[in-house]
PDB file of C-alpha atoms and ligand atoms in Angstrom:
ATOM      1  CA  UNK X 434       0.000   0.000   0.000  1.00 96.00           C
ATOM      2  CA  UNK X 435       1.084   3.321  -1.006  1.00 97.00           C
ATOM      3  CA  UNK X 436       1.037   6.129   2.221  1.00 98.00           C
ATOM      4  CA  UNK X 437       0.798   9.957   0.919  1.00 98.00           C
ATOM      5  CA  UNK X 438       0.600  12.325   4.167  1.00 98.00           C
ATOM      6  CA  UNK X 439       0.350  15.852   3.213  1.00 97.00           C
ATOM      7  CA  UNK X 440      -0.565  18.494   5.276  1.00 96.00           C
ATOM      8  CA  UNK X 441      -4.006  19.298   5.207  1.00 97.00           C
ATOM      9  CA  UNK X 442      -7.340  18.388   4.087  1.00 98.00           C
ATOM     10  CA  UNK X 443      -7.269  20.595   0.896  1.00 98.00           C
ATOM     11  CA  UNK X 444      -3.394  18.877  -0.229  1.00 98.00           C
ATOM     12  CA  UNK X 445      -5.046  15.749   0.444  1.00 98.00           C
ATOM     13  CA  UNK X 446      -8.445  16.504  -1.586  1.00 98.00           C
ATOM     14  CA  UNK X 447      -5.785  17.988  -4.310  1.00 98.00           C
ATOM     15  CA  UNK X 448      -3.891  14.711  -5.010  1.00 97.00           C
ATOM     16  CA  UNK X 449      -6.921  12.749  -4.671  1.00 98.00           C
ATOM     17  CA  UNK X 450      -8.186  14.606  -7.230  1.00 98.00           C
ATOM     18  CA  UNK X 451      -5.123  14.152  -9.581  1.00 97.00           C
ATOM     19  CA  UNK X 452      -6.062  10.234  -9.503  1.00 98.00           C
ATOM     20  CA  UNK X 453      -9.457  10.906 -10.726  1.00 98.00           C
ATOM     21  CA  UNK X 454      -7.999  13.296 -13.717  1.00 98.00           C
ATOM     22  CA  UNK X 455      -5.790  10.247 -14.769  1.00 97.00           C
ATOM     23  CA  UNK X 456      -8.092   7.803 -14.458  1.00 98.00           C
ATOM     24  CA  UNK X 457     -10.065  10.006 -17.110  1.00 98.00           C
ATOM     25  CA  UNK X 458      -7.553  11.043 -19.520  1.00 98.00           C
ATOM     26  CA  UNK X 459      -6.435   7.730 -19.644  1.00 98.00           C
ATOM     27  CA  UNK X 460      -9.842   6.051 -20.312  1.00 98.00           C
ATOM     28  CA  UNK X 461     -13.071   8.829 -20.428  1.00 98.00           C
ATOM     29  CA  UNK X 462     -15.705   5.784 -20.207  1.00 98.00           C
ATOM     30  CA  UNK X 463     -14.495   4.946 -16.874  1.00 98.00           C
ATOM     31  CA  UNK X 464     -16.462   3.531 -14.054  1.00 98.00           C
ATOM     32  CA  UNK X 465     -15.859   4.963 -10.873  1.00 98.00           C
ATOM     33  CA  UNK X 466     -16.597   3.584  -7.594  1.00 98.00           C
ATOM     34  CA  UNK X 467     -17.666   6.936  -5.326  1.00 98.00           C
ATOM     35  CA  UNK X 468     -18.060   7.082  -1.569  1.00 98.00           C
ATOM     36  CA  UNK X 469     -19.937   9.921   0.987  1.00 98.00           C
ATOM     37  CA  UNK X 470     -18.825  10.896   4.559  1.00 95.00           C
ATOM     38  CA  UNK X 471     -17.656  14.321   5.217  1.00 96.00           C
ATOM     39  CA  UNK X 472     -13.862  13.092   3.899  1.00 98.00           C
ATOM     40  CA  UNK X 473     -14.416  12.993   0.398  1.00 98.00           C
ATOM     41  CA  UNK X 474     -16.259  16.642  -0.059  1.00 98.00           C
ATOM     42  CA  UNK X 475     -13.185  18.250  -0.536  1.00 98.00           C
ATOM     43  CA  UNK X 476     -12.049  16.537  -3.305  1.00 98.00           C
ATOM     44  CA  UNK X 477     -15.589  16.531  -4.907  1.00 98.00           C
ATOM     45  CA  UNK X 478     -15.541  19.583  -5.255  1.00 98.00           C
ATOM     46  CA  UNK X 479     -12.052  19.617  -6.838  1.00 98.00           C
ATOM     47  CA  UNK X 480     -13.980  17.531  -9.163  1.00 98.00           C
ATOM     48  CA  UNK X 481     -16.420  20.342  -9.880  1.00 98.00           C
ATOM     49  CA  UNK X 482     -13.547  23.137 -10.493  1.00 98.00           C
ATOM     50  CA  UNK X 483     -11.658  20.970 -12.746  1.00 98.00           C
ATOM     51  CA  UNK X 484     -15.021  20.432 -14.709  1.00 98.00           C
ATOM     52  CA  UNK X 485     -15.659  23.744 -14.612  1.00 98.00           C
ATOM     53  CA  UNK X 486     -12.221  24.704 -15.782  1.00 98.00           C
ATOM     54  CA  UNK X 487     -13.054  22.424 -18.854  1.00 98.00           C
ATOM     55  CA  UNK X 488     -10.323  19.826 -17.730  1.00 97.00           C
ATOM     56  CA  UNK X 489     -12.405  16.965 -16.664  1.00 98.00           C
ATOM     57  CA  UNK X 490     -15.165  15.807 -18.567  1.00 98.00           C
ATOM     58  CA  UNK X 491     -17.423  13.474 -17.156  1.00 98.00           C
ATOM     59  CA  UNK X 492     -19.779  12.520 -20.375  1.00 98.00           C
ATOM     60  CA  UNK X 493     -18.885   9.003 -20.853  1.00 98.00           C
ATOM     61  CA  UNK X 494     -18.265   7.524 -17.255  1.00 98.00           C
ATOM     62  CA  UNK X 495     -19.918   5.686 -14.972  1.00 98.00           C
ATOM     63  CA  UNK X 496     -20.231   5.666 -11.071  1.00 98.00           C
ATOM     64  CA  UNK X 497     -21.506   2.883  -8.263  1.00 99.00           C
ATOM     65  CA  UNK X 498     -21.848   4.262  -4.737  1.00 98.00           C
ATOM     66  CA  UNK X 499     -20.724   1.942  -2.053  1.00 98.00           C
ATOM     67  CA  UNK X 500     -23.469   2.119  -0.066  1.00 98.00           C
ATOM     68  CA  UNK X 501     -26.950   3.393   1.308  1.00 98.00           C
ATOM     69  CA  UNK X 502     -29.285   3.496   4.067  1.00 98.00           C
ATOM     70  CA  UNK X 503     -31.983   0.780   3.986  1.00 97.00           C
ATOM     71  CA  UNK X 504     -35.420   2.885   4.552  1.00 96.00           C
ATOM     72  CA  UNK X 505     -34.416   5.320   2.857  1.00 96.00           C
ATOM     73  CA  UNK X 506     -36.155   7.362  -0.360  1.00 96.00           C
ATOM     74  CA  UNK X 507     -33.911   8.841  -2.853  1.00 97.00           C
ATOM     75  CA  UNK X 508     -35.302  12.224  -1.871  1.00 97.00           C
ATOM     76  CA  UNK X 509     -34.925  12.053   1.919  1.00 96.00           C
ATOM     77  CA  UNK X 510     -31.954  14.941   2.777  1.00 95.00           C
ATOM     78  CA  UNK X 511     -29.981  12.194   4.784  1.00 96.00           C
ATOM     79  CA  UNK X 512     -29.479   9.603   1.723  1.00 97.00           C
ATOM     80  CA  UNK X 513     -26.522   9.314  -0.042  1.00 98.00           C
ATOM     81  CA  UNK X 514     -28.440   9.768  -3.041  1.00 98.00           C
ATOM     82  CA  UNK X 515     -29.076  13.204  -1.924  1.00 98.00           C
ATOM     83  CA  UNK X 516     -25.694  13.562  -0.465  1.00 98.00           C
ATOM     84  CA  UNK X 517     -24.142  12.575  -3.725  1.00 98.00           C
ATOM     85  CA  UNK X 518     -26.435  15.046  -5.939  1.00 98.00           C
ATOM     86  CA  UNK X 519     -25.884  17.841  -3.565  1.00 98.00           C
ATOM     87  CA  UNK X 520     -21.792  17.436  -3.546  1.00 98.00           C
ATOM     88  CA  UNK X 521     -21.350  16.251  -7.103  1.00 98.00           C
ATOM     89  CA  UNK X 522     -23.565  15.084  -9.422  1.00 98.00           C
ATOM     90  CA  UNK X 523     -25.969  18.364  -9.654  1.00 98.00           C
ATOM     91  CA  UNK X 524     -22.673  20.193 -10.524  1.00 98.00           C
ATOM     92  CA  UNK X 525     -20.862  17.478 -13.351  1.00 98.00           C
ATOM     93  CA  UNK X 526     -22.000  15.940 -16.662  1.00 98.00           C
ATOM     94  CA  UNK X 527     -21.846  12.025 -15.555  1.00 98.00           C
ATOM     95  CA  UNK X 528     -25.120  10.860 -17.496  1.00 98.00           C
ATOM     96  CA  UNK X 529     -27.913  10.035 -15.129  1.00 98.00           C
ATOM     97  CA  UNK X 530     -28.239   7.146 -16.668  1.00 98.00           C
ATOM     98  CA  UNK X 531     -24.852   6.056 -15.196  1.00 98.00           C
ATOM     99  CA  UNK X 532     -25.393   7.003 -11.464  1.00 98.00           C
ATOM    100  CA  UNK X 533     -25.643   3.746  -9.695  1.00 98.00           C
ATOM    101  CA  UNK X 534     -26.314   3.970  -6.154  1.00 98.00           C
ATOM    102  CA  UNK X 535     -28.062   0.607  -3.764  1.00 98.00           C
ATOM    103  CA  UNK X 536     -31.649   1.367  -3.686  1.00 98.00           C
ATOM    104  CA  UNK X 537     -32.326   1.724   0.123  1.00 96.00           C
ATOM    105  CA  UNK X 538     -36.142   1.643  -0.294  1.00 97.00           C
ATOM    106  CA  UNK X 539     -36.121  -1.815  -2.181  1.00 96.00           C
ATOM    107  CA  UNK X 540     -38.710  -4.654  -1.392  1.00 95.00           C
ATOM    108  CA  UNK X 541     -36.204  -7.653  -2.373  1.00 98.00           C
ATOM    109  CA  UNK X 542     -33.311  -6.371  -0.807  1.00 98.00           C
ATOM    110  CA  UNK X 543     -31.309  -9.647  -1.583  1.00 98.00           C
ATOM    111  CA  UNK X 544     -32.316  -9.515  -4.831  1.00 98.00           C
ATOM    112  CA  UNK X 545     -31.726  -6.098  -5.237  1.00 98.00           C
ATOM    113  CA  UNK X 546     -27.988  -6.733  -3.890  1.00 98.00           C
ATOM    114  CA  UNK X 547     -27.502  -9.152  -6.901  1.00 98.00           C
ATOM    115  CA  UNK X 548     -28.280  -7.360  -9.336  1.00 98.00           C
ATOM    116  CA  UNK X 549     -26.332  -4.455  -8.070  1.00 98.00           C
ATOM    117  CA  UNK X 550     -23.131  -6.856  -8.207  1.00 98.00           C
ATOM    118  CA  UNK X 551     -24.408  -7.580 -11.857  1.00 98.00           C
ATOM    119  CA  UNK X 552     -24.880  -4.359 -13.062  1.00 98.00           C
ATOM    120  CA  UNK X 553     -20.882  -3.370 -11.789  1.00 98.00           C
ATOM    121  CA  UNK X 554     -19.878  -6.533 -13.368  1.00 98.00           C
ATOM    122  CA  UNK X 555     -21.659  -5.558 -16.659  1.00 98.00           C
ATOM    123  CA  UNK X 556     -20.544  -1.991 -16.289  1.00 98.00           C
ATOM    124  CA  UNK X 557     -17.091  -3.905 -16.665  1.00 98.00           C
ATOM    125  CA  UNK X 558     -16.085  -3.514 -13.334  1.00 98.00           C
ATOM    126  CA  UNK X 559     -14.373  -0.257 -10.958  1.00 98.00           C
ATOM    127  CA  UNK X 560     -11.180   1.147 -12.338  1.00 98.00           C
ATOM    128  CA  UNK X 561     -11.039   3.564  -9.501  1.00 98.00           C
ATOM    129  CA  UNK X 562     -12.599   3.658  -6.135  1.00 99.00           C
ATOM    130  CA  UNK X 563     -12.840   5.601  -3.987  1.00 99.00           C
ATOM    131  CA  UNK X 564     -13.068   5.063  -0.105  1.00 98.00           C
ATOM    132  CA  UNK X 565     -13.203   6.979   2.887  1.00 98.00           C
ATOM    133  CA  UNK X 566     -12.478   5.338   6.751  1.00 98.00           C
ATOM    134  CA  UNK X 567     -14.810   4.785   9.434  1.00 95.00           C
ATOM    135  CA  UNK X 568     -13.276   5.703  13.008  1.00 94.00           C
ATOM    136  CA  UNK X 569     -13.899   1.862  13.703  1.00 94.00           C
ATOM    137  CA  UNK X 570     -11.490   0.735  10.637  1.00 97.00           C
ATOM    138  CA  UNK X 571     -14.709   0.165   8.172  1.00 97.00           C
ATOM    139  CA  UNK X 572     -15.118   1.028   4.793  1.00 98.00           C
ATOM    140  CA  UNK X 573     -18.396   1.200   3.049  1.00 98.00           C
ATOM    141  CA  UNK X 574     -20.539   0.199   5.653  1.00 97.00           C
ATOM    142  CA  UNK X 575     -18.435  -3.028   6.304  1.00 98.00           C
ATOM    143  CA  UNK X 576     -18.293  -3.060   9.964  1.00 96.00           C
ATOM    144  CA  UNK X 577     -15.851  -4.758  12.301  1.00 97.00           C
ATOM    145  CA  UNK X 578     -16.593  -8.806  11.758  1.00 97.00           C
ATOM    146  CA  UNK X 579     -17.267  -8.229   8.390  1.00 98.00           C
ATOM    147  CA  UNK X 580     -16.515 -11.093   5.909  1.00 98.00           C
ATOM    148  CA  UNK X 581     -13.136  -9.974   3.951  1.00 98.00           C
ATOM    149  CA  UNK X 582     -14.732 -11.737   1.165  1.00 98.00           C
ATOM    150  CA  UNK X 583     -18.135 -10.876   1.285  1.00 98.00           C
ATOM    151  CA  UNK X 584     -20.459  -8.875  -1.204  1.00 98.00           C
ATOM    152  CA  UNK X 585     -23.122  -6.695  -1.485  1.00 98.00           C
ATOM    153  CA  UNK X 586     -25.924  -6.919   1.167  1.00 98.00           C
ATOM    154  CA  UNK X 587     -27.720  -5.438   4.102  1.00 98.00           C
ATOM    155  CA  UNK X 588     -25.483  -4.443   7.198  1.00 97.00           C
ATOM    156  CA  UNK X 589     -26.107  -3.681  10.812  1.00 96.00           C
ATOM    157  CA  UNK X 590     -24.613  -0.322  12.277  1.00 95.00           C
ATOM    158  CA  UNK X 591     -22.906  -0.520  15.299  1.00 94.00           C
ATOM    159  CA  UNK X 592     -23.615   2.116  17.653  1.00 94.00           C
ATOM    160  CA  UNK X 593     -20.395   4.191  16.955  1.00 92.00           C
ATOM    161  CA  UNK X 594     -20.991   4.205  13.371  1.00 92.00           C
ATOM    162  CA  UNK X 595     -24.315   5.648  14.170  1.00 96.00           C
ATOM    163  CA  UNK X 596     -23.093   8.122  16.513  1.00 95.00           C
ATOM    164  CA  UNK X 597     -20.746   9.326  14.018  1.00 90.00           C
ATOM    165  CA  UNK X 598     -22.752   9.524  11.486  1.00 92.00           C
ATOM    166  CA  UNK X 599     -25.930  11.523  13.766  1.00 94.00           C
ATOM    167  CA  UNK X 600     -24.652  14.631  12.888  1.00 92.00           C
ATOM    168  CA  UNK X 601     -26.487  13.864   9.399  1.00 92.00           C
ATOM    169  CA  UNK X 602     -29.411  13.225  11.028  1.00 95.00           C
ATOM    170  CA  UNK X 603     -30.631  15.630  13.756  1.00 93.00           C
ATOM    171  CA  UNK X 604     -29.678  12.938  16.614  1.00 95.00           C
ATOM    172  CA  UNK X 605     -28.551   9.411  16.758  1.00 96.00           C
ATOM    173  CA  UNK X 606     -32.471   8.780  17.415  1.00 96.00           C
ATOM    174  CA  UNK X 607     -33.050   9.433  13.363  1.00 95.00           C
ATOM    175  CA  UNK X 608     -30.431   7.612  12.271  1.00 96.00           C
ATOM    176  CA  UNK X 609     -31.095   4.214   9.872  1.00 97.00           C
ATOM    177  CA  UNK X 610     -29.872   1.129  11.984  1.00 97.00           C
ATOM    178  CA  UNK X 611     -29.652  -0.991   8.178  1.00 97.00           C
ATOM    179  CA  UNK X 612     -27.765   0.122   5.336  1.00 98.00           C
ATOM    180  CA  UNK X 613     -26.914  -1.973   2.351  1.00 98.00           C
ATOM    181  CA  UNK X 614     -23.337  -1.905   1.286  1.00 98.00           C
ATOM    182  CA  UNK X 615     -21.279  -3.781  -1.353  1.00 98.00           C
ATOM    183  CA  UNK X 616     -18.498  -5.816  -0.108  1.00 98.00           C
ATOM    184  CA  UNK X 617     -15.570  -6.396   1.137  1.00 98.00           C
ATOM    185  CA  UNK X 618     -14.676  -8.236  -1.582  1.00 98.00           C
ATOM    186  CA  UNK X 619     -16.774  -6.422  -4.272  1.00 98.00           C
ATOM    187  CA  UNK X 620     -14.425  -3.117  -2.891  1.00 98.00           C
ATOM    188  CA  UNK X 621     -11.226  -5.609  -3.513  1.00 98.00           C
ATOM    189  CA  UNK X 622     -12.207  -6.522  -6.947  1.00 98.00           C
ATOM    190  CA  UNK X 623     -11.712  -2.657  -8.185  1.00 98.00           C
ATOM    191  CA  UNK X 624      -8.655  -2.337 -10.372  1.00 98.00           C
ATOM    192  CA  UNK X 625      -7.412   0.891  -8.478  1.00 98.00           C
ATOM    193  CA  UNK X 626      -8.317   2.114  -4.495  1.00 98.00           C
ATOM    194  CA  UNK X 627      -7.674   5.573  -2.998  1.00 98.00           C
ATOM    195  CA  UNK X 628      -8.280   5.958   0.517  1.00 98.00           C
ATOM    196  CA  UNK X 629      -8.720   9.278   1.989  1.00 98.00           C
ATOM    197  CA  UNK X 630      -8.691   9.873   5.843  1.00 98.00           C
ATOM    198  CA  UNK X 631      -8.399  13.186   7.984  1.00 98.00           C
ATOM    199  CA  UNK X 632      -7.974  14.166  11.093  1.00 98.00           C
ATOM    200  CA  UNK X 633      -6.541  12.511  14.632  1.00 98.00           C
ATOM    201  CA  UNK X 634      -9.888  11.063  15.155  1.00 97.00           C
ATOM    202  CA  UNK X 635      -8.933   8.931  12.369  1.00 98.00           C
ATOM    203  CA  UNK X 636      -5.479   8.162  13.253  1.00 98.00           C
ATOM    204  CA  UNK X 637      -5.837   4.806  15.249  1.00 98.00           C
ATOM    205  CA  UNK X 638      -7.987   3.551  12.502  1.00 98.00           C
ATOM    206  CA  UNK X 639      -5.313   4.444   9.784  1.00 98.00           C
ATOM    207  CA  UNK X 640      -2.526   3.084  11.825  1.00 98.00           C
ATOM    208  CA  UNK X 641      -4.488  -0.152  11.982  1.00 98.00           C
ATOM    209  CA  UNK X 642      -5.581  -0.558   8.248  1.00 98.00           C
ATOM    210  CA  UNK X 643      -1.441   0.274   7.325  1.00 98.00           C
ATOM    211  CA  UNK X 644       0.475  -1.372   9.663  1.00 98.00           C
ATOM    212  CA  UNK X 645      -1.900  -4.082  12.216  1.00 98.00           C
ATOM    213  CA  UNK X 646      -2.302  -7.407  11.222  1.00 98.00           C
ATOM    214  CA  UNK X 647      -4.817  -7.857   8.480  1.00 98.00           C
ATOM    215  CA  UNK X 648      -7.833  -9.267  10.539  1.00 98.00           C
ATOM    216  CA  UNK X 649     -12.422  -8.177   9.684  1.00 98.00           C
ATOM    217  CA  UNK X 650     -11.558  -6.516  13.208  1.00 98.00           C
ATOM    218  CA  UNK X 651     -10.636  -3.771  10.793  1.00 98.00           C
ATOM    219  CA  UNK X 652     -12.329  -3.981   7.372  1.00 98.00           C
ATOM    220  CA  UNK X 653      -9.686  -1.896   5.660  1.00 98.00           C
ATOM    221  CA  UNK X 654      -6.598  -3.520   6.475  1.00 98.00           C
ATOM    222  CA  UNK X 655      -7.343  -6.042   3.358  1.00 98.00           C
ATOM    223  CA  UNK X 656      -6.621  -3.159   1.331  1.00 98.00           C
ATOM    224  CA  UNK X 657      -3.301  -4.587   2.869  1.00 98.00           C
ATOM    225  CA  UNK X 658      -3.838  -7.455   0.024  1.00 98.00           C
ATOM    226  CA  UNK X 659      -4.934  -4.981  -2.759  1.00 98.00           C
ATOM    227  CA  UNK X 660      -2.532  -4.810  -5.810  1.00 98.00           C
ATOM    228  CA  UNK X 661      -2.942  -0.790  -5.930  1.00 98.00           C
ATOM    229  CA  UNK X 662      -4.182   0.873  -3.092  1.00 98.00           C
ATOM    230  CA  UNK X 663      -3.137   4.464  -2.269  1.00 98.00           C
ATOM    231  CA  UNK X 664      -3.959   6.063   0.824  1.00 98.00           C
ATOM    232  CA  UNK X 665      -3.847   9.875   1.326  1.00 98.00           C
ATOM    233  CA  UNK X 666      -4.007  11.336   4.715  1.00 98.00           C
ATOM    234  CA  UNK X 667      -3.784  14.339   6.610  1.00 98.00           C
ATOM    235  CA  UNK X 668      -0.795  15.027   9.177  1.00 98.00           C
ATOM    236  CA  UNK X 669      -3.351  14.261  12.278  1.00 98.00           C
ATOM    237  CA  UNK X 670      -4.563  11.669  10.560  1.00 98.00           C
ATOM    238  CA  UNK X 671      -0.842   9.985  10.460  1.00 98.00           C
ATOM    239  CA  UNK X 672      -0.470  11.083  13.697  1.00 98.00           C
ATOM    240  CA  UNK X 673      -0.229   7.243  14.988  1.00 98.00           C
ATOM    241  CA  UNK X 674       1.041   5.596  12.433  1.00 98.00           C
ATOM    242  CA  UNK X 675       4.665   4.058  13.620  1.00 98.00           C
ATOM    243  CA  UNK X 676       6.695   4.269  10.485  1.00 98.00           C
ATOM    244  CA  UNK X 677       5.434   7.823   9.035  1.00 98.00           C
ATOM    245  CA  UNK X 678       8.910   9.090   8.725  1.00 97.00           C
ATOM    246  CA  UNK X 679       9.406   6.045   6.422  1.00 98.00           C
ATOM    247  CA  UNK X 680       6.341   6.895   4.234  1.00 98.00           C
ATOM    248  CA  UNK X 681       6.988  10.361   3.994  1.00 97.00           C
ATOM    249  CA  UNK X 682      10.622   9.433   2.930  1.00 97.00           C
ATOM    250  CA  UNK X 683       9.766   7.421   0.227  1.00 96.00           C
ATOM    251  CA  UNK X 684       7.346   9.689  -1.285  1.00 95.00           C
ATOM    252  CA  UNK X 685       9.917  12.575  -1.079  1.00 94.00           C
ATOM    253  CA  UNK X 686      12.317   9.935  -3.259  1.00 95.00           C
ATOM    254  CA  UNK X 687      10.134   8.958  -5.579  1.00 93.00           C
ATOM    255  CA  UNK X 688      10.620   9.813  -9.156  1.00 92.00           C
ATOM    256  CA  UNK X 689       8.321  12.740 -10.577  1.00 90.00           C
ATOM    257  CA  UNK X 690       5.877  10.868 -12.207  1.00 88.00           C
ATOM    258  CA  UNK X 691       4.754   9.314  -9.667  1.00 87.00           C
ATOM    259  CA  UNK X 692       3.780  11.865  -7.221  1.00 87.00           C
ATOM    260  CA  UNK X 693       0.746  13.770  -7.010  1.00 85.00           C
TER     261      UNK X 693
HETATM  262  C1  GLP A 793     -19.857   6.327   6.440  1.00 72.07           C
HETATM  263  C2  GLP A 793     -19.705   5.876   4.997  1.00 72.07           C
HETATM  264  C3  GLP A 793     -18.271   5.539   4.701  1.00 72.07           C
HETATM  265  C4  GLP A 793     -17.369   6.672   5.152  1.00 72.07           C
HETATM  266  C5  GLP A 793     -17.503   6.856   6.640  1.00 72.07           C
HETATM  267  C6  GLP A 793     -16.600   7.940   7.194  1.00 72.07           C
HETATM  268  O1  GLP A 793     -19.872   5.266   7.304  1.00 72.07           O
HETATM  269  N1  GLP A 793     -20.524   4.760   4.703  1.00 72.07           N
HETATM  270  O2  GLP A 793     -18.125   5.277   3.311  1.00 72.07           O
HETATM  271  O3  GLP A 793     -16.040   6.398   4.804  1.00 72.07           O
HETATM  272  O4  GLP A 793     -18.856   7.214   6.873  1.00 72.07           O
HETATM  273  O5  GLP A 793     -17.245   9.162   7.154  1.00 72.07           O
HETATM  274  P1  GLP A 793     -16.546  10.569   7.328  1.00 72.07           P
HETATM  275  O6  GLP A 793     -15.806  10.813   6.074  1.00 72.07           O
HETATM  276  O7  GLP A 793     -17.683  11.537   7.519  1.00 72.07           O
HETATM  277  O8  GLP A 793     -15.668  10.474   8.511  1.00 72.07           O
END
């Protein structure tokens, strides 16, 4: 796994934003793998300036959202579908068409979890995907215990999660208990990963996904195991990582093209 640590949120939504531009020059009908959370609004709206600035376009990709709250209607203000069209889609041309995001208010959610897996599958898979880190080490809604290999489906929130995430809702009262995420091994199966995390109450999760044993006690350390996985975090976010003098000396040595 790659470790970036820059200094602050807007350096890390910067270079996170570089992979995306990449991704896209290099092949404009990608499909994109897109996450929510308060993390990755920075670098959405890098996103939106680049588009705006006419060097990203958007036309001929496709996107899958990790995840969504079971109970859910597109149009409630605490759904990722309205989180996503709020902090990116209202502002980019991706082709509505293309949005894919798990239908929390489905009646077969099993079902509906298949054919989610299908439709990535005959989207030709992720190319890039994005991820963000819960404070408990999970990522979609893959909570500690999770199956490393498992797939799209409905997931319990633990009570953290849902006390993190309560700010969202007007109280922890409001928030979903059910969400439906893909999986641990759907998230694996993308050809590219960038991880974003920021801020110290992130750091014991980020030390644990780089450097603790790779274990579903923490869902992202089997990014561990991931052929390309890039992580890009803020300085408080590194904060208790062990060997972050190490990372940050072998991203100072690398050769040009490969930094951000
Ligand atoms: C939720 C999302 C995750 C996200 C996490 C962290 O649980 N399902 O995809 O990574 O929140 O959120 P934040 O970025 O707000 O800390």
């Amino acid at each position: 796994m790659e470790v970036i640590i820059r200094s602050d949120a807007g350096a890390v939504s910067k270079g996170a934003a570089q992979y995306f531009k990449q991704q896209l020059e290099a092949k404009p009908a990608s499909v994109l793998g897109l996450a929510t959370g308060s993390t990755p609004v920075g670098l959405y709206r890098e996103l939106i300036a680049l588009y705006q600035a006419r060097l990203l376009d958007f036309s001929r990709a496709a996107s899958f959202n990790l995840d969504e709250y079971l109970g859910l209607p597109a149009a409630h203000p605490g759904s990722y579908h309205s989180f996503m069209k709020e902090n990116l889609f209202s502002h980019i041309n991706l082709p509505l068409e293309n949005q894919h995001l798990p239908d929390g208010t489905s009646s077969d959610v099993p079902a509906h979890c298949i054919s989610y897996e299908e439709s990535i599958k005959s989207a030709g898979g992720i190319d890039l995907q994005l991820l963000g880190l819960g404070s408990d080490g999970h990522i979609g809604f893959n909570e500690p215990s999770s199956s490393l290999s498992s797939r799209t489906r409905i997931k319990t929130l633990t009570p953290r999660t849902i006390s993190d995430n309560a700010q969202y809702f007007g109280g922890e009262e409001n928030v979903p208990h059910h969400v439906i995420t893909m999986g641990v091994g759907t998230i694996m199966e993308a050809r590219q990963c960038v991880v974003l995390a920021l801020g110290a109450k992130k750091a014991a999760a980020v030390a644990a996904m780089v450097e603790g044993p790779i274990t579903a006690s923490c869902p992202a350390s089997i990014l561990q195991m991931h052929p390309r996985c890039t992580l890009i975090i803020d300085e408080a976010a590194a904060s208790a990582l062990l060997r972050g003098d190490y990372y940050r000396w072998v991203y100072d040595n690398k050769p040009l093209w490969q930094k951000i």
